[in-house]
mmCIF file of C-alpha atoms in Angstrom:
data_model
loop_
_atom_site.group_PDB
_atom_site.id
_atom_site.type_symbol
_atom_site.label_atom_id
_atom_site.label_comp_id
_atom_site.label_asym_id
_atom_site.label_seq_id
_atom_site.Cartn_x
_atom_site.Cartn_y
_atom_site.Cartn_z
ATOM 1 C CA MET A 1 -31.227 61.922 20.740
ATOM 2 C CA ARG A 2 -31.330 61.818 24.529
ATOM 3 C CA LEU A 3 -29.712 58.975 26.472
ATOM 4 C CA ARG A 4 -30.224 58.049 30.098
ATOM 5 C CA GLU A 5 -27.609 58.887 32.715
ATOM 6 C CA SER A 6 -25.767 55.610 32.212
ATOM 7 C CA GLY A 7 -25.437 56.207 28.465
ATOM 8 C CA ASP A 8 -22.270 57.046 26.549
ATOM 9 C CA ALA A 9 -22.986 59.797 24.022
ATOM 10 C CA PHE A 10 -19.728 59.427 22.097
ATOM 11 C CA ALA A 11 -19.903 55.641 21.753
ATOM 12 C CA HIS A 12 -23.584 55.757 20.829
ATOM 13 C CA ALA A 13 -23.034 58.437 18.189
ATOM 14 C CA CYS A 14 -20.234 56.368 16.621
ATOM 15 C CA ARG A 15 -22.514 53.321 16.508
ATOM 16 C CA ILE A 16 -25.438 55.085 14.833
ATOM 17 C CA ALA A 17 -23.416 57.464 12.626
ATOM 18 C CA PRO A 18 -23.614 55.313 9.457
ATOM 19 C CA GLU A 19 -27.429 55.445 9.528
ATOM 20 C CA SER A 20 -28.241 58.644 11.429
ATOM 21 C CA GLY A 21 -26.448 61.105 9.162
ATOM 22 C CA ALA A 22 -24.852 64.511 9.564
ATOM 23 C CA GLY A 23 -26.161 66.784 12.270
ATOM 24 C CA THR A 24 -27.386 64.060 14.610
ATOM 25 C CA LEU A 25 -26.792 65.230 18.187
ATOM 26 C CA VAL A 26 -26.652 62.685 20.999
ATOM 27 C CA TYR A 27 -26.624 63.858 24.608
ATOM 28 C CA VAL A 28 -26.855 62.325 28.063
ATOM 29 C CA GLY A 29 -29.404 63.491 30.606
ATOM 30 C CA ARG A 30 -27.125 64.296 33.549
ATOM 31 C CA PHE A 31 -26.986 67.350 35.803
ATOM 32 C CA ASP A 32 -23.328 67.039 36.856
ATOM 33 C CA LEU A 33 -21.862 66.622 33.387
ATOM 34 C CA ALA A 34 -22.577 68.071 29.959
ATOM 35 C CA GLU A 35 -21.947 65.084 27.695
ATOM 36 C CA PHE A 36 -22.809 65.153 23.994
ATOM 37 C CA ALA A 37 -21.622 64.109 20.539
ATOM 38 C CA VAL A 38 -22.467 65.198 17.012
ATOM 39 C CA VAL A 39 -22.196 63.328 13.703
ATOM 40 C CA LEU A 40 -20.410 65.031 10.790
ATOM 41 C CA GLU A 41 -20.116 64.000 7.138
ATOM 42 C CA PRO A 42 -17.075 65.757 5.629
ATOM 43 C CA ALA A 43 -16.589 66.047 1.877
ATOM 44 C CA GLU A 44 -12.783 65.808 1.897
ATOM 45 C CA PRO A 45 -10.156 63.138 2.608
ATOM 46 C CA LEU A 46 -9.933 61.890 6.183
ATOM 47 C CA ARG A 47 -6.380 63.182 6.589
ATOM 48 C CA SER A 48 -7.640 66.773 6.256
ATOM 49 C CA ALA A 49 -11.259 66.281 7.370
ATOM 50 C CA ARG A 50 -9.980 65.463 10.850
ATOM 51 C CA ARG A 51 -9.374 69.210 11.241
ATOM 52 C CA ALA A 52 -13.096 69.416 12.037
ATOM 53 C CA PHE A 53 -11.942 68.578 15.551
ATOM 54 C CA TYR A 54 -10.641 72.141 15.853
ATOM 55 C CA ALA A 55 -14.012 73.570 14.820
ATOM 56 C CA GLY A 56 -15.594 71.465 17.564
ATOM 57 C CA MET A 57 -13.146 72.771 20.155
ATOM 58 C CA VAL A 58 -13.766 76.379 19.086
ATOM 59 C CA ALA A 59 -17.510 75.812 19.401
ATOM 60 C CA LEU A 60 -17.074 74.140 22.795
ATOM 61 C CA THR A 61 -15.068 77.008 24.264
ATOM 62 C CA ASP A 62 -17.383 79.594 22.689
ATOM 63 C CA ALA A 63 -20.316 77.790 24.310
ATOM 64 C CA LEU A 64 -18.635 78.174 27.700
ATOM 65 C CA ARG A 65 -17.663 81.788 27.070
ATOM 66 C CA ALA A 66 -21.324 82.610 26.518
ATOM 67 C CA TYR A 67 -22.007 81.828 30.203
ATOM 68 C CA ALA A 68 -18.648 82.646 31.788
ATOM 69 C CA PRO A 69 -18.199 85.423 34.337
ATOM 70 C CA PRO A 70 -16.413 88.495 32.937
ATOM 71 C CA SER A 71 -12.665 88.014 32.381
ATOM 72 C CA LYS A 72 -12.796 84.328 33.339
ATOM 73 C CA PRO A 73 -9.987 82.688 31.304
ATOM 74 C CA ILE A 74 -11.048 79.675 29.232
ATOM 75 C CA THR A 75 -8.129 77.934 27.540
ATOM 76 C CA ILE A 76 -7.401 74.822 25.494
ATOM 77 C CA VAL A 77 -4.419 72.597 26.187
ATOM 78 C CA TRP A 78 -3.530 71.158 22.783
ATOM 79 C CA PRO A 79 -5.305 69.442 21.386
ATOM 80 C CA ASP A 80 -8.300 68.448 23.451
ATOM 81 C CA ALA A 81 -8.413 69.607 27.098
ATOM 82 C CA VAL A 82 -10.453 72.589 28.327
ATOM 83 C CA ARG A 83 -9.383 74.505 31.414
ATOM 84 C CA ILE A 84 -11.174 77.350 33.163
ATOM 85 C CA ASP A 85 -8.902 79.572 35.227
ATOM 86 C CA GLY A 86 -6.372 76.720 35.198
ATOM 87 C CA GLY A 87 -8.783 74.009 36.392
ATOM 88 C CA LEU A 88 -9.579 71.073 34.115
ATOM 89 C CA VAL A 89 -13.311 70.868 33.351
ATOM 90 C CA GLY A 90 -13.297 68.462 30.408
ATOM 91 C CA GLY A 91 -12.547 68.406 26.725
ATOM 92 C CA GLY A 92 -13.311 67.064 23.276
ATOM 93 C CA ARG A 93 -12.634 63.873 21.340
ATOM 94 C CA MET A 94 -13.112 62.591 17.814
ATOM 95 C CA GLY A 95 -13.990 59.253 16.242
ATOM 96 C CA TRP A 96 -13.958 57.918 12.684
ATOM 97 C CA PRO A 97 -14.557 54.510 11.079
ATOM 98 C CA PRO A 98 -11.879 51.955 12.028
ATOM 99 C CA GLY A 99 -9.522 51.281 9.133
ATOM 100 C CA ALA A 100 -10.816 54.228 7.092
ATOM 101 C CA ASP A 101 -8.677 55.251 4.112
ATOM 102 C CA GLU A 102 -6.795 58.461 4.893
ATOM 103 C CA ALA A 103 -6.998 59.477 1.228
ATOM 104 C CA ALA A 104 -10.786 59.035 0.935
ATOM 105 C CA SER A 105 -13.695 60.959 2.391
ATOM 106 C CA PRO A 106 -14.873 59.135 5.527
ATOM 107 C CA PRO A 107 -18.567 58.215 5.693
ATOM 108 C CA TRP A 108 -18.712 59.934 9.077
ATOM 109 C CA LEU A 109 -16.832 61.671 11.869
ATOM 110 C CA VAL A 110 -18.044 62.130 15.439
ATOM 111 C CA PHE A 111 -17.033 65.026 17.678
ATOM 112 C CA GLY A 112 -17.798 64.366 21.328
ATOM 113 C CA ALA A 113 -17.327 66.433 24.472
ATOM 114 C CA MET A 114 -17.705 66.321 28.237
ATOM 115 C CA ILE A 115 -17.750 69.329 30.555
ATOM 116 C CA ARG A 116 -17.990 68.954 34.329
ATOM 117 C CA THR A 117 -20.828 71.236 35.417
ATOM 118 C CA VAL A 118 -21.068 70.289 39.102
ATOM 119 C CA ALA A 119 -18.269 69.107 41.397
ATOM 120 C CA MET A 120 -19.487 65.815 42.864
ATOM 121 C CA ALA A 121 -16.366 64.707 44.775
ATOM 122 C CA ASP A 122 -16.698 64.593 48.551
ATOM 123 C CA ASP A 123 -13.077 65.631 49.065
ATOM 124 C CA GLU A 124 -12.182 68.819 50.887
ATOM 125 C CA PRO A 125 -11.543 71.939 48.758
ATOM 126 C CA GLY A 126 -7.993 71.957 47.451
ATOM 127 C CA VAL A 127 -7.592 68.166 47.278
ATOM 128 C CA HIS A 128 -7.855 68.312 43.461
ATOM 129 C CA PRO A 129 -6.397 71.752 42.691
ATOM 130 C CA LEU A 130 -6.001 71.051 38.970
ATOM 131 C CA ALA A 131 -9.651 70.076 38.459
ATOM 132 C CA SER A 132 -12.721 72.284 38.471
ATOM 133 C CA ALA A 133 -16.396 72.492 37.467
ATOM 134 C CA LEU A 134 -18.664 75.219 36.136
ATOM 135 C CA ASP A 135 -20.401 75.671 39.497
ATOM 136 C CA GLN A 136 -17.013 76.298 41.147
ATOM 137 C CA GLU A 137 -16.101 78.889 38.504
ATOM 138 C CA GLY A 138 -19.129 81.139 38.942
ATOM 139 C CA PHE A 139 -21.192 79.986 35.953
ATOM 140 C CA GLY A 140 -24.422 80.331 37.893
ATOM 141 C CA GLU A 141 -27.355 78.416 36.434
ATOM 142 C CA ALA A 142 -25.487 77.304 33.306
ATOM 143 C CA GLY A 143 -25.921 73.532 33.338
ATOM 144 C CA ALA A 144 -25.654 70.616 30.939
ATOM 145 C CA ALA A 145 -28.670 71.604 28.833
ATOM 146 C CA GLN A 146 -27.479 75.181 28.370
ATOM 147 C CA VAL A 147 -23.936 74.135 27.443
ATOM 148 C CA THR A 148 -25.203 71.553 24.943
ATOM 149 C CA GLU A 149 -27.577 73.999 23.259
ATOM 150 C CA SER A 150 -24.902 76.700 23.146
ATOM 151 C CA PHE A 151 -22.413 74.260 21.614
ATOM 152 C CA ALA A 152 -24.827 73.361 18.823
ATOM 153 C CA ARG A 153 -25.316 77.017 17.916
ATOM 154 C CA HIS A 154 -21.607 77.816 17.981
ATOM 155 C CA LEU A 155 -20.679 74.719 15.975
ATOM 156 C CA MET A 156 -22.915 75.917 13.145
ATOM 157 C CA LEU A 157 -21.211 79.320 13.323
ATOM 158 C CA ALA A 158 -17.738 77.747 13.271
ATOM 159 C CA ILE A 159 -18.569 75.570 10.267
ATOM 160 C CA ASP A 160 -20.140 78.532 8.477
ATOM 161 C CA GLY A 161 -16.965 80.555 9.061
ATOM 162 C CA TRP A 162 -14.880 77.660 7.700
ATOM 163 C CA GLN A 163 -17.005 77.464 4.546
ATOM 164 C CA ALA A 164 -16.963 81.228 4.017
ATOM 165 C CA GLU A 165 -13.320 82.029 4.835
ATOM 166 C CA GLY A 166 -11.522 78.701 4.720
ATOM 167 C CA PHE A 167 -9.945 76.676 7.514
ATOM 168 C CA ASP A 168 -7.624 79.570 8.405
ATOM 169 C CA ARG A 169 -10.547 81.180 10.215
ATOM 170 C CA VAL A 170 -10.999 78.137 12.454
ATOM 171 C CA ALA A 171 -7.240 77.808 12.978
ATOM 172 C CA ARG A 172 -6.905 81.428 14.116
ATOM 173 C CA ASP A 173 -9.758 81.071 16.574
ATOM 174 C CA TYR A 174 -8.353 77.837 17.975
ATOM 175 C CA LEU A 175 -4.744 79.019 18.267
ATOM 176 C CA SER A 176 -5.856 82.149 20.120
ATOM 177 C CA ARG A 177 -7.082 79.905 22.952
ATOM 178 C CA ILE A 178 -4.013 77.768 23.593
ATOM 179 C CA PRO A 179 -1.218 78.992 25.885
ATOM 180 C CA ARG A 180 2.117 79.147 24.119
ATOM 181 C CA GLU A 181 5.675 79.988 24.956
ATOM 182 C CA ARG A 182 7.048 83.387 24.087
ATOM 183 C CA GLN A 183 9.082 83.722 20.919
ATOM 184 C CA THR A 184 7.234 80.948 19.115
ATOM 185 C CA ILE A 185 5.057 80.839 16.019
ATOM 186 C CA GLN A 186 2.393 78.160 15.674
ATOM 187 C CA ARG A 187 0.189 77.016 12.836
ATOM 188 C CA ILE A 188 -1.993 74.053 11.924
ATOM 189 C CA ASP A 189 -1.128 72.236 8.713
ATOM 190 C CA ASP A 190 -3.358 70.490 6.186
ATOM 191 C CA ARG A 191 -3.333 67.263 8.214
ATOM 192 C CA GLY A 192 -4.314 69.016 11.435
ATOM 193 C CA ASP A 193 -0.873 68.691 12.997
ATOM 194 C CA LEU A 194 0.358 71.567 15.168
ATOM 195 C CA LEU A 195 3.627 73.082 13.938
ATOM 196 C CA THR A 196 5.720 75.160 16.339
ATOM 197 C CA ARG A 197 8.767 77.218 15.337
ATOM 198 C CA ARG A 198 10.921 79.265 17.686
ATOM 199 C CA ILE A 199 11.729 82.832 16.636
ATOM 200 C CA GLY A 200 15.439 83.564 16.457
ATOM 201 C CA GLY A 201 16.420 79.970 17.033
ATOM 202 C CA THR A 202 17.145 77.141 14.646
ATOM 203 C CA ALA A 203 14.957 76.512 11.641
ATOM 204 C CA THR A 204 13.689 73.293 13.220
ATOM 205 C CA VAL A 205 9.909 72.973 13.335
ATOM 206 C CA GLU A 206 8.344 70.847 16.076
ATOM 207 C CA ARG A 207 5.418 68.770 14.836
ATOM 208 C CA SER A 208 2.630 67.555 17.145
ATOM 209 C CA ASP A 209 0.635 64.765 15.477
ATOM 210 C CA LEU A 210 -3.143 65.284 15.786
ATOM 211 C CA MET A 211 -4.196 61.751 14.857
ATOM 212 C CA GLN A 212 -1.843 60.252 17.426
ATOM 213 C CA ALA A 213 -2.993 62.700 20.115
ATOM 214 C CA LEU A 214 -6.671 61.976 19.489
ATOM 215 C CA ALA A 215 -6.117 58.251 20.030
ATOM 216 C CA THR A 216 -6.091 58.784 23.812
ATOM 217 C CA PRO A 217 -7.981 61.860 25.122
ATOM 218 C CA SER A 218 -5.669 63.618 27.582
ATOM 219 C CA TRP A 219 -8.499 64.848 29.814
ATOM 220 C CA LEU A 220 -10.538 61.634 30.096
ATOM 221 C CA ASP A 221 -10.285 59.245 33.039
ATOM 222 C CA PRO A 222 -11.497 55.858 31.720
ATOM 223 C CA THR A 223 -12.136 54.620 35.247
ATOM 224 C CA LEU A 224 -14.323 57.571 36.196
ATOM 225 C CA GLY A 225 -15.917 57.765 32.766
ATOM 226 C CA GLY A 226 -15.455 61.527 32.876
ATOM 227 C CA PRO A 227 -12.879 64.334 33.183
ATOM 228 C CA ARG A 228 -9.824 63.626 35.302
ATOM 229 C CA LEU A 229 -9.606 64.868 38.886
#
């Protein structure tokens, strides 16, 4: 489903999810931003189904890797921000029905994403050193349409890998893309929380709560309606 430039793919997908069903892809027709959202219908309790967010992030970064210049580093800052060579280009987010029972299968989930394809700011180079766009990173002709199509293909691959090998396959792929401190071991638990343990230190495990983190996307500027600068 294509929306006009002023549309909000994530909000629209959440509104139509109860009727549209799994696999519905909503995208916005913009040239400076790849903005899309997909409806999912998990068959497990919400507390564990929320891990589908990680499959979406794997698919999103794989979609970018398909068009990236050789050796261009594409990383995820847990849980939701995507950086290319250190510059923030966007990220992912997830929605579910308000008040949904954590112990029951939700009627729907929505994974949404935005990736800045073209730098539109009029500022001089270097004014926003922590932000970037695909055109600034050498992605050539890869625009919003190409990123959206690539994401759809890679999401199907990620979900297929999950079904065939279990969530551990998705977790390994995701964890390989996040920077981490030396002498640490990380894993994702059944609720989607990130657990970090230091090697040789105390037995204390640091827990990062996925549901709490998803409440406010770290990469999104509400004023701009897009990735932060």
